[in-house]
PDB file of C-alpha atoms and ligand atoms in Angstrom:
ATOM      1  CA  MET S  21     166.266 113.780  94.799  1.00  0.00           C
ATOM      2  CA  PRO S  22     162.598 112.724  93.914  1.00  0.00           C
ATOM      3  CA  VAL S  23     160.767 113.510  90.816  1.00  0.00           C
ATOM      4  CA  ALA S  24     157.928 115.565  91.329  1.00  0.00           C
ATOM      5  CA  PHE S  25     154.432 114.463  89.887  1.00  0.00           C
ATOM      6  CA  ILE S  26     152.455 117.650  89.685  1.00  0.00           C
ATOM      7  CA  SER S  27     148.774 117.895  88.305  1.00  0.00           C
ATOM      8  CA  ASN S  28     145.595 119.768  89.777  1.00  0.00           C
ATOM      9  CA  SER S  29     142.158 117.990  90.000  1.00  0.00           C
ATOM     10  CA  ASP S  30     140.847 121.118  88.346  1.00  0.00           C
ATOM     11  CA  CYS S  31     142.185 119.899  85.117  1.00  0.00           C
ATOM     12  CA  GLY S  32     139.761 117.749  84.799  1.00  0.00           C
ATOM     13  CA  ARG S  33     137.164 120.469  84.885  1.00  0.00           C
ATOM     14  CA  HIS S  34     137.764 121.470  81.289  1.00  0.00           C
ATOM     15  CA  ASP S  35     134.694 119.843  79.378  1.00  0.00           C
ATOM     16  CA  THR S  36     135.119 119.573  75.804  1.00  0.00           C
ATOM     17  CA  GLY S  37     131.993 117.634  74.897  1.00  0.00           C
ATOM     18  CA  TRP S  38     131.136 114.165  74.052  1.00  0.00           C
ATOM     19  CA  GLY S  39     133.386 112.563  71.157  1.00  0.00           C
ATOM     20  CA  HIS S  40     136.177 115.244  71.443  1.00  0.00           C
ATOM     21  CA  PRO S  41     139.536 113.596  71.795  1.00  0.00           C
ATOM     22  CA  GLU S  42     141.103 115.682  74.393  1.00  0.00           C
ATOM     23  CA  HIS S  43     139.129 114.623  77.390  1.00  0.00           C
ATOM     24  CA  VAL S  44     139.535 114.030  80.886  1.00  0.00           C
ATOM     25  CA  GLY S  45     140.067 110.504  80.620  1.00  0.00           C
ATOM     26  CA  ARG S  46     143.583 111.111  79.348  1.00  0.00           C
ATOM     27  CA  LEU S  47     144.572 112.578  82.583  1.00  0.00           C
ATOM     28  CA  ARG S  48     142.737 109.519  84.624  1.00  0.00           C
ATOM     29  CA  ALA S  49     144.866 106.903  82.597  1.00  0.00           C
ATOM     30  CA  ILE S  50     148.148 108.373  84.327  1.00  0.00           C
ATOM     31  CA  PRO S  51     147.423 107.218  87.667  1.00  0.00           C
ATOM     32  CA  ARG S  52     145.543 103.956  86.426  1.00  0.00           C
ATOM     33  CA  ALA S  53     149.036 102.956  84.848  1.00  0.00           C
ATOM     34  CA  LEU S  54     151.223 104.162  88.002  1.00  0.00           C
ATOM     35  CA  ARG S  55     149.249 101.731  90.062  1.00  0.00           C
ATOM     36  CA  ASP S  56     151.248  98.850  88.016  1.00  0.00           C
ATOM     37  CA  HIS S  57     154.430 100.502  89.246  1.00  0.00           C
ATOM     38  CA  PRO S  58     154.124 100.871  92.955  1.00  0.00           C
ATOM     39  CA  GLU S  59     157.664 101.629  93.550  1.00  0.00           C
ATOM     40  CA  LEU S  60     157.427 104.205  91.122  1.00  0.00           C
ATOM     41  CA  PHE S  61     154.329 105.680  92.671  1.00  0.00           C
ATOM     42  CA  HIS S  62     155.498 105.767  96.281  1.00  0.00           C
ATOM     43  CA  ALA S  63     159.140 107.222  94.769  1.00  0.00           C
ATOM     44  CA  LEU S  64     157.727 110.327  93.292  1.00  0.00           C
ATOM     45  CA  LEU S  65     156.724 113.449  94.993  1.00  0.00           C
ATOM     46  CA  HIS S  66     152.834 114.086  94.578  1.00  0.00           C
ATOM     47  CA  VAL S  67     152.119 117.627  94.520  1.00  0.00           C
ATOM     48  CA  GLU S  68     148.667 119.474  93.891  1.00  0.00           C
ATOM     49  CA  GLY S  69     149.992 122.505  91.750  1.00  0.00           C
ATOM     50  CA  ARG S  70     148.570 126.030  91.949  1.00  0.00           C
ATOM     51  CA  HIS S  71     146.796 128.141  89.376  1.00  0.00           C
ATOM     52  CA  ALA S  72     148.569 130.792  87.345  1.00  0.00           C
ATOM     53  CA  THR S  73     147.717 134.342  87.775  1.00  0.00           C
ATOM     54  CA  ILE S  74     146.719 136.956  85.373  1.00  0.00           C
ATOM     55  CA  ASP S  75     149.954 138.599  85.571  1.00  0.00           C
ATOM     56  CA  GLU S  76     151.889 135.252  84.899  1.00  0.00           C
ATOM     57  CA  LEU S  77     149.682 134.469  82.041  1.00  0.00           C
ATOM     58  CA  ALA S  78     150.469 137.953  80.337  1.00  0.00           C
ATOM     59  CA  LEU S  79     154.049 136.787  80.570  1.00  0.00           C
ATOM     60  CA  ALA S  80     153.554 135.589  77.214  1.00  0.00           C
ATOM     61  CA  HIS S  81     149.473 136.151  76.331  1.00  0.00           C
ATOM     62  CA  ASP S  82     147.589 139.430  75.476  1.00  0.00           C
ATOM     63  CA  SER S  83     145.794 140.196  78.385  1.00  0.00           C
ATOM     64  CA  GLY S  84     142.561 141.349  76.808  1.00  0.00           C
ATOM     65  CA  TYR S  85     142.831 137.522  75.224  1.00  0.00           C
ATOM     66  CA  VAL S  86     143.497 136.168  78.932  1.00  0.00           C
ATOM     67  CA  ASP S  87     140.325 138.167  79.962  1.00  0.00           C
ATOM     68  CA  ARG S  88     138.300 136.713  77.254  1.00  0.00           C
ATOM     69  CA  VAL S  89     139.073 133.362  78.188  1.00  0.00           C
ATOM     70  CA  ARG S  90     137.925 134.050  81.881  1.00  0.00           C
ATOM     71  CA  VAL S  91     134.780 135.413  80.510  1.00  0.00           C
ATOM     72  CA  VAL S  92     133.657 133.034  77.954  1.00  0.00           C
ATOM     73  CA  ALA S  93     134.131 130.008  80.903  1.00  0.00           C
ATOM     74  CA  GLU S  94     132.320 132.448  83.394  1.00  0.00           C
ATOM     75  CA  VAL S  95     129.286 132.697  81.068  1.00  0.00           C
ATOM     76  CA  GLY S  96     129.176 128.892  80.682  1.00  0.00           C
ATOM     77  CA  GLY S  97     131.496 128.206  77.759  1.00  0.00           C
ATOM     78  CA  GLY S  98     131.599 128.465  74.206  1.00  0.00           C
ATOM     79  CA  HIS S  99     133.870 127.986  71.089  1.00  0.00           C
ATOM     80  CA  LEU S 100     137.069 129.753  71.116  1.00  0.00           C
ATOM     81  CA  ASP S 101     138.454 128.177  67.854  1.00  0.00           C
ATOM     82  CA  PRO S 102     136.973 125.805  65.605  1.00  0.00           C
ATOM     83  CA  ASP S 103     138.211 122.833  67.405  1.00  0.00           C
ATOM     84  CA  THR S 104     139.103 124.498  70.712  1.00  0.00           C
ATOM     85  CA  VAL S 105     136.218 124.996  73.141  1.00  0.00           C
ATOM     86  CA  ALA S 106     135.771 126.174  76.729  1.00  0.00           C
ATOM     87  CA  SER S 107     133.262 125.188  79.528  1.00  0.00           C
ATOM     88  CA  SER S 108     132.489 126.861  82.804  1.00  0.00           C
ATOM     89  CA  GLY S 109     135.635 125.043  84.180  1.00  0.00           C
ATOM     90  CA  SER S 110     138.089 125.699  81.408  1.00  0.00           C
ATOM     91  CA  TRP S 111     139.442 128.938  83.020  1.00  0.00           C
ATOM     92  CA  ALA S 112     140.374 126.835  86.269  1.00  0.00           C
ATOM     93  CA  ALA S 113     141.520 124.133  84.429  1.00  0.00           C
ATOM     94  CA  ALA S 114     143.708 126.171  82.046  1.00  0.00           C
ATOM     95  CA  THR S 115     145.214 128.541  84.963  1.00  0.00           C
ATOM     96  CA  ALA S 116     146.054 125.203  86.686  1.00  0.00           C
ATOM     97  CA  ALA S 117     147.637 123.670  83.784  1.00  0.00           C
ATOM     98  CA  VAL S 118     150.155 126.763  83.564  1.00  0.00           C
ATOM     99  CA  GLY S 119     150.212 126.777  87.391  1.00  0.00           C
ATOM    100  CA  CYS S 120     151.545 123.381  87.393  1.00  0.00           C
ATOM    101  CA  VAL S 121     154.424 124.104  85.439  1.00  0.00           C
ATOM    102  CA  LEU S 122     155.268 127.251  87.336  1.00  0.00           C
ATOM    103  CA  ASP S 123     155.298 125.277  90.599  1.00  0.00           C
ATOM    104  CA  ALA S 124     157.719 122.599  88.883  1.00  0.00           C
ATOM    105  CA  VAL S 125     159.940 125.652  87.711  1.00  0.00           C
ATOM    106  CA  ASP S 126     159.798 126.848  91.539  1.00  0.00           C
ATOM    107  CA  MET S 127     160.608 123.528  92.599  1.00  0.00           C
ATOM    108  CA  ALA S 128     163.426 122.982  90.098  1.00  0.00           C
ATOM    109  CA  VAL S 129     164.983 126.352  91.011  1.00  0.00           C
ATOM    110  CA  ASP S 130     164.601 125.876  94.952  1.00  0.00           C
ATOM    111  CA  GLY S 131     165.722 122.412  95.000  1.00  0.00           C
ATOM    112  CA  ARG S 132     162.665 120.522  96.006  1.00  0.00           C
ATOM    113  CA  ALA S 133     162.553 118.921  93.057  1.00  0.00           C
ATOM    114  CA  THR S 134     165.098 118.656  90.010  1.00  0.00           C
ATOM    115  CA  ARG S 135     162.968 117.266  87.880  1.00  0.00           C
ATOM    116  CA  SER S 136     159.252 117.170  87.429  1.00  0.00           C
ATOM    117  CA  PHE S 137     156.381 115.821  85.495  1.00  0.00           C
ATOM    118  CA  CYS S 138     153.248 117.755  84.818  1.00  0.00           C
ATOM    119  CA  ALA S 139     150.019 115.741  84.116  1.00  0.00           C
ATOM    120  CA  VAL S 140     148.065 118.851  82.873  1.00  0.00           C
ATOM    121  CA  ARG S 141     145.315 119.760  80.483  1.00  0.00           C
ATOM    122  CA  PRO S 142     144.356 121.501  78.520  1.00  0.00           C
ATOM    123  CA  PRO S 143     147.503 121.146  76.514  1.00  0.00           C
ATOM    124  CA  GLY S 144     149.266 124.534  75.437  1.00  0.00           C
ATOM    125  CA  HIS S 145     151.757 124.213  72.578  1.00  0.00           C
ATOM    126  CA  HIS S 146     149.563 125.726  69.986  1.00  0.00           C
ATOM    127  CA  ALA S 147     147.986 128.581  71.927  1.00  0.00           C
ATOM    128  CA  LEU S 148     149.115 131.939  70.250  1.00  0.00           C
ATOM    129  CA  ARG S 149     149.392 135.001  72.280  1.00  0.00           C
ATOM    130  CA  ALA S 150     145.828 136.322  71.706  1.00  0.00           C
ATOM    131  CA  ARG S 151     143.978 132.977  70.344  1.00  0.00           C
ATOM    132  CA  ALA S 152     143.145 129.799  71.165  1.00  0.00           C
ATOM    133  CA  MET S 153     144.146 127.224  68.772  1.00  0.00           C
ATOM    134  CA  GLY S 154     144.094 123.175  68.458  1.00  0.00           C
ATOM    135  CA  PHE S 155     142.810 122.425  71.992  1.00  0.00           C
ATOM    136  CA  CYS S 156     145.130 124.794  73.597  1.00  0.00           C
ATOM    137  CA  LEU S 157     144.065 127.999  75.551  1.00  0.00           C
ATOM    138  CA  PHE S 158     147.573 129.329  77.011  1.00  0.00           C
ATOM    139  CA  GLY S 159     150.996 128.183  76.424  1.00  0.00           C
ATOM    140  CA  SER S 160     151.964 126.766  79.691  1.00  0.00           C
ATOM    141  CA  VAL S 161     155.656 125.637  78.608  1.00  0.00           C
ATOM    142  CA  ALA S 162     156.007 129.041  76.644  1.00  0.00           C
ATOM    143  CA  VAL S 163     154.531 130.908  79.782  1.00  0.00           C
ATOM    144  CA  ALA S 164     156.958 128.665  82.306  1.00  0.00           C
ATOM    145  CA  ALA S 165     160.002 129.877  80.062  1.00  0.00           C
ATOM    146  CA  HIS S 166     159.556 133.743  80.466  1.00  0.00           C
ATOM    147  CA  TYR S 167     158.544 132.870  84.145  1.00  0.00           C
ATOM    148  CA  ALA S 168     161.751 130.909  85.022  1.00  0.00           C
ATOM    149  CA  ARG S 169     163.713 134.205  83.526  1.00  0.00           C
ATOM    150  CA  ALA S 170     161.699 136.857  84.875  1.00  0.00           C
ATOM    151  CA  ARG S 171     160.956 135.363  88.400  1.00  0.00           C
ATOM    152  CA  HIS S 172     163.940 133.448  88.699  1.00  0.00           C
ATOM    153  CA  GLY S 173     166.981 134.962  86.692  1.00  0.00           C
ATOM    154  CA  LEU S 174     167.523 132.189  84.976  1.00  0.00           C
ATOM    155  CA  GLU S 175     168.877 133.326  81.615  1.00  0.00           C
ATOM    156  CA  ARG S 176     168.830 130.675  79.019  1.00  0.00           C
ATOM    157  CA  VAL S 177     165.785 128.244  78.565  1.00  0.00           C
ATOM    158  CA  LEU S 178     165.936 125.078  76.140  1.00  0.00           C
ATOM    159  CA  ILE S 179     162.369 123.977  74.883  1.00  0.00           C
ATOM    160  CA  VAL S 180     161.800 120.573  73.168  1.00  0.00           C
ATOM    161  CA  ASP S 181     158.893 119.268  71.643  1.00  0.00           C
ATOM    162  CA  TRP S 182     158.211 115.669  70.750  1.00  0.00           C
ATOM    163  CA  ASP S 183     154.518 116.086  70.280  1.00  0.00           C
ATOM    164  CA  VAL S 184     153.084 114.923  66.814  1.00  0.00           C
ATOM    165  CA  HIS S 185     152.509 118.588  65.811  1.00  0.00           C
ATOM    166  CA  HIS S 186     154.294 121.295  65.597  1.00  0.00           C
ATOM    167  CA  GLY S 187     154.654 123.940  68.380  1.00  0.00           C
ATOM    168  CA  ASN S 188     153.300 126.734  66.594  1.00  0.00           C
ATOM    169  CA  GLY S 189     152.201 128.380  69.763  1.00  0.00           C
ATOM    170  CA  THR S 190     155.379 127.953  71.651  1.00  0.00           C
ATOM    171  CA  GLN S 191     157.738 129.155  68.618  1.00  0.00           C
ATOM    172  CA  ALA S 192     155.210 132.400  68.366  1.00  0.00           C
ATOM    173  CA  LEU S 193     155.581 132.968  72.126  1.00  0.00           C
ATOM    174  CA  VAL S 194     159.543 132.432  72.560  1.00  0.00           C
ATOM    175  CA  GLU S 195     160.688 133.344  69.297  1.00  0.00           C
ATOM    176  CA  ARG S 196     161.675 136.779  69.971  1.00  0.00           C
ATOM    177  CA  GLU S 197     163.681 136.126  73.098  1.00  0.00           C
ATOM    178  CA  ARG S 198     167.441 135.329  72.163  1.00  0.00           C
ATOM    179  CA  ASP S 199     168.026 133.206  75.055  1.00  0.00           C
ATOM    180  CA  ILE S 200     165.015 130.844  74.645  1.00  0.00           C
ATOM    181  CA  HIS S 201     165.778 127.964  72.482  1.00  0.00           C
ATOM    182  CA  PHE S 202     163.300 125.836  70.740  1.00  0.00           C
ATOM    183  CA  VAL S 203     163.341 122.484  69.215  1.00  0.00           C
ATOM    184  CA  SER S 204     160.026 120.816  67.542  1.00  0.00           C
ATOM    185  CA  MET S 205     159.995 117.481  65.655  1.00  0.00           C
ATOM    186  CA  HIS S 206     156.493 117.182  64.166  1.00  0.00           C
ATOM    187  CA  GLN S 207     154.742 115.169  61.219  1.00  0.00           C
ATOM    188  CA  TRP S 208     155.096 116.841  58.097  1.00  0.00           C
ATOM    189  CA  PRO S 209     152.998 117.857  55.940  1.00  0.00           C
ATOM    190  CA  TRP S 210     150.360 117.718  58.722  1.00  0.00           C
ATOM    191  CA  TYR S 211     148.165 119.964  61.264  1.00  0.00           C
ATOM    192  CA  PRO S 212     148.776 123.020  62.055  1.00  0.00           C
ATOM    193  CA  GLY S 213     150.874 123.469  58.731  1.00  0.00           C
ATOM    194  CA  THR S 214     153.797 125.591  59.897  1.00  0.00           C
ATOM    195  CA  GLY S 215     157.170 124.328  61.225  1.00  0.00           C
ATOM    196  CA  ALA S 216     159.217 124.075  58.039  1.00  0.00           C
ATOM    197  CA  ALA S 217     163.017 123.506  58.771  1.00  0.00           C
ATOM    198  CA  GLU S 218     163.591 126.885  57.113  1.00  0.00           C
ATOM    199  CA  ASP S 219     161.700 128.711  59.446  1.00  0.00           C
ATOM    200  CA  ARG S 220     164.243 129.430  62.128  1.00  0.00           C
ATOM    201  CA  GLY S 221     162.239 132.283  63.343  1.00  0.00           C
ATOM    202  CA  PRO S 222     163.537 136.056  63.545  1.00  0.00           C
ATOM    203  CA  ASN S 223     166.694 135.304  65.731  1.00  0.00           C
ATOM    204  CA  ARG S 224     167.733 131.778  64.596  1.00  0.00           C
ATOM    205  CA  THR S 225     166.675 130.377  67.688  1.00  0.00           C
ATOM    206  CA  ILE S 226     164.001 127.942  66.429  1.00  0.00           C
ATOM    207  CA  TRP S 227     164.762 124.331  65.240  1.00  0.00           C
ATOM    208  CA  ASN S 228     162.121 122.669  63.289  1.00  0.00           C
ATOM    209  CA  VAL S 229     162.577 119.150  62.385  1.00  0.00           C
ATOM    210  CA  PRO S 230     159.451 118.139  59.866  1.00  0.00           C
ATOM    211  CA  MET S 231     159.314 114.522  59.219  1.00  0.00           C
ATOM    212  CA  PRO S 232     157.072 112.278  57.228  1.00  0.00           C
ATOM    213  CA  ALA S 233     154.750 109.817  58.719  1.00  0.00           C
ATOM    214  CA  GLY S 234     155.645 105.981  59.011  1.00  0.00           C
ATOM    215  CA  LEU S 235     159.316 106.107  59.310  1.00  0.00           C
ATOM    216  CA  PRO S 236     161.021 103.318  61.647  1.00  0.00           C
ATOM    217  CA  ALA S 237     160.940 104.921  65.032  1.00  0.00           C
ATOM    218  CA  GLN S 238     164.554 105.147  65.286  1.00  0.00           C
ATOM    219  CA  ARG S 239     164.792 107.769  62.389  1.00  0.00           C
ATOM    220  CA  TYR S 240     162.459 110.164  64.616  1.00  0.00           C
ATOM    221  CA  VAL S 241     164.592 109.692  67.705  1.00  0.00           C
ATOM    222  CA  THR S 242     167.928 110.123  65.865  1.00  0.00           C
ATOM    223  CA  ALA S 243     166.543 113.710  64.190  1.00  0.00           C
ATOM    224  CA  PHE S 244     165.290 114.845  67.511  1.00  0.00           C
ATOM    225  CA  ILE S 245     168.425 114.277  69.330  1.00  0.00           C
ATOM    226  CA  ALA S 246     170.581 115.668  66.688  1.00  0.00           C
ATOM    227  CA  ALA S 247     168.179 118.919  66.447  1.00  0.00           C
ATOM    228  CA  VAL S 248     168.514 119.107  70.406  1.00  0.00           C
ATOM    229  CA  ASP S 249     172.480 118.743  69.960  1.00  0.00           C
ATOM    230  CA  ALA S 250     172.273 121.606  67.114  1.00  0.00           C
ATOM    231  CA  ALA S 251     170.324 123.887  69.428  1.00  0.00           C
ATOM    232  CA  THR S 252     172.815 123.402  72.272  1.00  0.00           C
ATOM    233  CA  ALA S 253     176.284 123.294  70.275  1.00  0.00           C
ATOM    234  CA  ASP S 254     177.774 126.461  71.642  1.00  0.00           C
ATOM    235  CA  TRP S 255     174.912 127.566  74.049  1.00  0.00           C
ATOM    236  CA  THR S 256     174.200 125.867  77.464  1.00  0.00           C
ATOM    237  CA  PRO S 257     170.587 126.117  78.763  1.00  0.00           C
ATOM    238  CA  ASP S 258     169.879 126.705  82.826  1.00  0.00           C
ATOM    239  CA  LEU S 259     166.717 125.013  82.495  1.00  0.00           C
ATOM    240  CA  VAL S 260     165.037 122.298  80.023  1.00  0.00           C
ATOM    241  CA  LEU S 261     161.611 122.378  79.378  1.00  0.00           C
ATOM    242  CA  VAL S 262     160.028 119.067  77.538  1.00  0.00           C
ATOM    243  CA  SER S 263     156.605 119.529  75.920  1.00  0.00           C
ATOM    244  CA  ALA S 264     155.756 115.794  76.252  1.00  0.00           C
ATOM    245  CA  GLY S 265     153.348 114.869  73.731  1.00  0.00           C
ATOM    246  CA  TYR S 266     152.419 111.377  73.055  1.00  0.00           C
ATOM    247  CA  ASP S 267     150.249 111.751  69.784  1.00  0.00           C
ATOM    248  CA  SER S 268     153.832 110.756  68.219  1.00  0.00           C
ATOM    249  CA  LEU S 269     153.174 107.076  69.470  1.00  0.00           C
ATOM    250  CA  ALA S 270     152.435 104.485  66.914  1.00  0.00           C
ATOM    251  CA  GLY S 271     148.393 103.903  66.752  1.00  0.00           C
ATOM    252  CA  ASP S 272     147.740 107.468  67.920  1.00  0.00           C
ATOM    253  CA  PRO S 273     144.613 108.424  65.825  1.00  0.00           C
ATOM    254  CA  LEU S 274     145.687 112.119  65.395  1.00  0.00           C
ATOM    255  CA  GLY S 275     149.092 111.320  64.292  1.00  0.00           C
ATOM    256  CA  GLY S 276     151.061 108.805  61.862  1.00  0.00           C
ATOM    257  CA  PHE S 277     154.410 108.547  63.559  1.00  0.00           C
ATOM    258  CA  THR S 278     155.733 105.317  64.973  1.00  0.00           C
ATOM    259  CA  LEU S 279     157.276 105.715  68.334  1.00  0.00           C
ATOM    260  CA  GLU S 280     157.257 102.867  71.014  1.00  0.00           C
ATOM    261  CA  LEU S 281     157.356 103.410  74.668  1.00  0.00           C
ATOM    262  CA  SER S 282     161.145 102.103  74.371  1.00  0.00           C
ATOM    263  CA  ASP S 283     161.488 105.531  72.121  1.00  0.00           C
ATOM    264  CA  VAL S 284     159.882 107.511  74.982  1.00  0.00           C
ATOM    265  CA  ASP S 285     162.492 106.003  77.191  1.00  0.00           C
ATOM    266  CA  ARG S 286     165.194 106.709  75.242  1.00  0.00           C
ATOM    267  CA  MET S 287     164.266 110.341  74.232  1.00  0.00           C
ATOM    268  CA  THR S 288     163.513 110.938  77.918  1.00  0.00           C
ATOM    269  CA  ARG S 289     166.935 109.706  79.161  1.00  0.00           C
ATOM    270  CA  GLU S 290     169.009 111.378  76.429  1.00  0.00           C
ATOM    271  CA  MET S 291     167.298 114.541  77.713  1.00  0.00           C
ATOM    272  CA  THR S 292     167.774 113.731  81.508  1.00  0.00           C
ATOM    273  CA  ALA S 293     171.482 113.085  80.843  1.00  0.00           C
ATOM    274  CA  ARG S 294     171.953 116.227  79.018  1.00  0.00           C
ATOM    275  CA  ALA S 295     170.185 118.064  81.634  1.00  0.00           C
ATOM    276  CA  ASP S 296     172.540 116.548  84.296  1.00  0.00           C
ATOM    277  CA  SER S 297     175.374 117.972  82.379  1.00  0.00           C
ATOM    278  CA  TRP S 298     174.390 121.452  81.305  1.00  0.00           C
ATOM    279  CA  CYS S 299     172.273 122.761  84.308  1.00  0.00           C
ATOM    280  CA  GLY S 300     172.560 120.387  87.376  1.00  0.00           C
ATOM    281  CA  GLY S 301     169.550 118.066  85.786  1.00  0.00           C
ATOM    282  CA  LEU S 302     166.843 121.104  85.787  1.00  0.00           C
ATOM    283  CA  LEU S 303     163.800 119.789  83.765  1.00  0.00           C
ATOM    284  CA  VAL S 304     160.537 119.909  83.769  1.00  0.00           C
ATOM    285  CA  ALA S 305     158.455 117.760  81.445  1.00  0.00           C
ATOM    286  CA  VAL S 306     154.769 118.784  80.331  1.00  0.00           C
ATOM    287  CA  LEU S 307     152.151 116.595  79.283  1.00  0.00           C
ATOM    288  CA  GLU S 308     150.866 118.133  75.763  1.00  0.00           C
ATOM    289  CA  GLY S 309     148.665 115.836  73.080  1.00  0.00           C
ATOM    290  CA  GLY S 310     148.401 112.033  72.999  1.00  0.00           C
ATOM    291  CA  TYR S 311     144.865 110.614  72.373  1.00  0.00           C
ATOM    292  CA  VAL S 312     145.072 106.952  73.415  1.00  0.00           C
ATOM    293  CA  PRO S 313     144.621 107.067  77.162  1.00  0.00           C
ATOM    294  CA  GLU S 314     146.052 103.931  78.101  1.00  0.00           C
ATOM    295  CA  ARG S 315     149.264 104.342  75.785  1.00  0.00           C
ATOM    296  CA  LEU S 316     149.428 107.809  77.190  1.00  0.00           C
ATOM    297  CA  GLY S 317     149.281 106.634  80.567  1.00  0.00           C
ATOM    298  CA  GLN S 318     152.019 103.923  80.115  1.00  0.00           C
ATOM    299  CA  ALA S 319     154.174 106.504  78.294  1.00  0.00           C
ATOM    300  CA  CYS S 320     153.892 108.916  81.132  1.00  0.00           C
ATOM    301  CA  VAL S 321     154.966 106.431  83.521  1.00  0.00           C
ATOM    302  CA  VAL S 322     158.026 105.674  81.102  1.00  0.00           C
ATOM    303  CA  THR S 323     159.065 109.173  81.160  1.00  0.00           C
ATOM    304  CA  MET S 324     158.794 109.489  84.932  1.00  0.00           C
ATOM    305  CA  GLU S 325     160.971 106.379  85.195  1.00  0.00           C
ATOM    306  CA  GLY S 326     163.324 108.075  82.939  1.00  0.00           C
ATOM    307  CA  LEU S 327     163.530 111.242  84.628  1.00  0.00           C
ATOM    308  CA  GLY S 328     164.370 109.330  87.809  1.00  0.00           C
ATOM    309  CA  ALA S 329     167.246 107.597  86.250  1.00  0.00           C
ATOM    310  CA  ARG S 330     170.815 108.413  87.335  1.00  0.00           C
ATOM    311  CA  ASP S 331     173.899 107.164  85.513  1.00  0.00           C
TER     312      ASP S 331
HETATM  313 ZN1   ZN Y  27     149.718 117.008  69.393  1.00  0.00          ZN
END
């Protein structure tokens, strides 16, 4: 069974302006890194993802907000939040970012690709129900979790987030749903300032793992896996979604974690093995942050290799 590599060229049309860390070069680094791994490149199922519809975005977002993003892009762009801009191409980019993840869910469920990696931007895990935030317009992973339940009748969805920042948007968009569990490991204190361990959400379905910067990498991996196991102790997911942010790697300008590629490999393989035992391996990994393009490209390659691994 191949691993799908899903993207859409429209993701490059979200123009954040000169000097912004979340730029199209992040995505371009991924095929560049793949060129050094021809065997993996040829083994992947390359898919051009679709655009999410307005109704699909409304599974997690306020429809007035969805319309506002569309209109801001239509008039040529503007600021949606102090650090989140939209350009004329941002509607196409943001709907493609979500659509790629929805395609990945479809392909997992219908058996075309049990596992996928979605190389998308803008990222999604800070986007709130009615507000853009932290470079994010729509909560791709959160929309996909609701979509998997509504469209495919999957009952339980696990979301794990190893981006260095708290997935506050994802939490806000899923915490009312008892059968979506969310695990976020993130630097603390750090942007966006949420994600305390005591914040378990209204239904205690949230596992926040705040961690100081600069620890030995193993500490992060161990804490992350422990939280995943706590979140699934007496609850077995039907689908696993991974918010794969690579700003948790050592040297990222927007984070102080110390992960190396070997740690990304370990976390990917731990999640892959668990998905195999829980739900026939159904797992969709989605790019979030990561602001050193070359490192990001290498980390995506390591993740895709790990997704293809079989014990
Ligand atoms: Zn981040």
